[in-house]
Short mmCIF file of C-alpha atoms in Angstrom, two decimals:
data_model
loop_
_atom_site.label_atom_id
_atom_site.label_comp_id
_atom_site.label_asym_id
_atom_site.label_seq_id
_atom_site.Cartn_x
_atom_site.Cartn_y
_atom_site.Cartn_z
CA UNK A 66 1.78 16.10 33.66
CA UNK A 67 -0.47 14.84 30.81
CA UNK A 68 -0.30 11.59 32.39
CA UNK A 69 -1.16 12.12 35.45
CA UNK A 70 -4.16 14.14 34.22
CA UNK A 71 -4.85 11.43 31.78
CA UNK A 72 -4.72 8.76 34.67
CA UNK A 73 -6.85 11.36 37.04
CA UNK A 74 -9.64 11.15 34.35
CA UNK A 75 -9.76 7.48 33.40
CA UNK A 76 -9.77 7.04 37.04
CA UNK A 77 -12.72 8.90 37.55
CA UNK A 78 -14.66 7.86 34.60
CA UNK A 79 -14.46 4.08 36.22
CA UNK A 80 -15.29 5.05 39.38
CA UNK A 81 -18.28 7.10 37.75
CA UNK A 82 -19.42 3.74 36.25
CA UNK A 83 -19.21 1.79 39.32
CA UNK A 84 -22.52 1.69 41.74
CA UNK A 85 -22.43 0.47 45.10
CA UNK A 86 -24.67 -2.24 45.76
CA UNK A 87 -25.83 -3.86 49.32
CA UNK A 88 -27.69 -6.77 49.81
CA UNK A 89 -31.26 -6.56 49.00
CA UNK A 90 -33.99 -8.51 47.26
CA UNK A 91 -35.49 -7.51 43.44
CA UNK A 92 -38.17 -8.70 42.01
CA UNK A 93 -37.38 -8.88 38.35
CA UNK A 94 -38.18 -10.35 34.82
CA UNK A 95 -35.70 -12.56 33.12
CA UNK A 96 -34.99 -11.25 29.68
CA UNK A 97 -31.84 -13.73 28.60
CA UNK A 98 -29.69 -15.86 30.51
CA UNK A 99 -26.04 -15.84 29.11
CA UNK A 100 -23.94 -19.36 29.67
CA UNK A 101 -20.25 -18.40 30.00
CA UNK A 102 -17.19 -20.75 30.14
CA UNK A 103 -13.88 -19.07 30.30
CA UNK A 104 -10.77 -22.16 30.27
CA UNK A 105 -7.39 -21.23 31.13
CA UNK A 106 -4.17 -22.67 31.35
CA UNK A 107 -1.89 -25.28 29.55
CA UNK A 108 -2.11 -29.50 28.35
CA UNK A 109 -1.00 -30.62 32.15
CA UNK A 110 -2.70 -27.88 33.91
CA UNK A 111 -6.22 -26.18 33.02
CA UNK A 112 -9.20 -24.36 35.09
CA UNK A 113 -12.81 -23.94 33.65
CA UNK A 114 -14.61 -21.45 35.11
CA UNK A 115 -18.44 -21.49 34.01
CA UNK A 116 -21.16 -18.56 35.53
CA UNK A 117 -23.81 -17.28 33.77
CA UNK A 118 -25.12 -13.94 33.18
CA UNK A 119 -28.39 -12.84 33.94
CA UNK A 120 -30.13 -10.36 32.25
CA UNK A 121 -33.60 -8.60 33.80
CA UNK A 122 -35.66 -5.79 33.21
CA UNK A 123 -33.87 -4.50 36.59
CA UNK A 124 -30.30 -5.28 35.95
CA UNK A 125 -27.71 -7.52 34.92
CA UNK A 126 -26.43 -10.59 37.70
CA UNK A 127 -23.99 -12.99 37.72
CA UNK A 128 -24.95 -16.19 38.91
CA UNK A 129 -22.50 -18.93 40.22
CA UNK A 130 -22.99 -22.21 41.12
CA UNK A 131 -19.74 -22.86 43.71
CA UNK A 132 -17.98 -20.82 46.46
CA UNK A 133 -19.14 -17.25 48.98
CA UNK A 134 -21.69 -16.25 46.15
CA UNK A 135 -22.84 -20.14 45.09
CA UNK A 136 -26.71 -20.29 43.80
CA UNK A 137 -27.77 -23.47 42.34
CA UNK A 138 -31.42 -22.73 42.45
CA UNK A 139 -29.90 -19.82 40.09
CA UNK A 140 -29.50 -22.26 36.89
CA UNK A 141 -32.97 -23.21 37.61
CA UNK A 142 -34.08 -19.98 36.25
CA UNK A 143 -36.17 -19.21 32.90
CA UNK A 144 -36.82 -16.81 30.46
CA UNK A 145 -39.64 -14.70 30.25
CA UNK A 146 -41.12 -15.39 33.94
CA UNK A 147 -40.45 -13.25 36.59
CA UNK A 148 -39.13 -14.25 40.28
CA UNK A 149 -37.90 -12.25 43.12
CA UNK A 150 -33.87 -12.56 43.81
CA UNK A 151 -31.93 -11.96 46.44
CA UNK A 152 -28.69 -9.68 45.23
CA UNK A 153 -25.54 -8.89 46.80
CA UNK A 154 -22.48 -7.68 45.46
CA UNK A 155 -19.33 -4.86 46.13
CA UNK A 156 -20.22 -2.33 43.18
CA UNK A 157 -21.63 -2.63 40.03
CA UNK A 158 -19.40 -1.58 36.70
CA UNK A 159 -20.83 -3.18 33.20
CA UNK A 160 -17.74 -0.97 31.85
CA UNK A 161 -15.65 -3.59 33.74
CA UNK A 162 -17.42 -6.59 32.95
CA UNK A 163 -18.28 -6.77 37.04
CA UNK A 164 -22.52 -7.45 38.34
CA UNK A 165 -23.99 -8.28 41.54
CA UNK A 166 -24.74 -11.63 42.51
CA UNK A 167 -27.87 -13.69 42.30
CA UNK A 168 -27.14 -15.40 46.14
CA UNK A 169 -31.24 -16.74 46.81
CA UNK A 170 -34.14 -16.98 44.39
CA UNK A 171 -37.39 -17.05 46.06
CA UNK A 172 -40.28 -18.24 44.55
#
């Protein structure tokens, strides 16, 4: 029974954390952009996966530069000036580590 209830609350504190975002544009100021490279895998086999993070006065977005969510104009971007982004993304959680993405910067 503790378990459950244990379960029942750590489930609810997640889902408490998480914010449901749709598609929509921000204009924001970029405080720090965050360079991360995660490598997996063995000597035959390996995978880099590199994103950044990008922190604004509005939010934190992840930025990618390949696949549904690529922005390459996204790398492009500078600290301390401000530009209005387009953002789209399931749900929000910094507990989890997960951010909306950065899919269109307009200038």
């Amino acid at each position: 029974m503790k378990k459950n209830l244990f379960l029942l609350l750590l489930t609810s504190l997640i889902l408490a954390g998480c914010q449901q975002i749709e598609k929509h544009r921000v204009t924001c100021k970029v405080l720090s952009i965050d360079k991360q490279v995660k490598t997996s895998g063995d000597k035959d086999h390996f995978n880099t996966d590199i994103y950044w993070l990008v922190v604004t006065d509005r939010g934190t977005f992840h930025a990618r530069t390949d696949g549904y969510f690529g922005c390459a104009e996204a790398t492009a971007l500078q600290k301390d000036s401000t530009y209005t982004l387009t953002i789209d993304g399931f749900f929000q959680s910094s507990f989890l580590g997960v951010y909306p993405f950065i899919t269109k910067v307009h200038k």
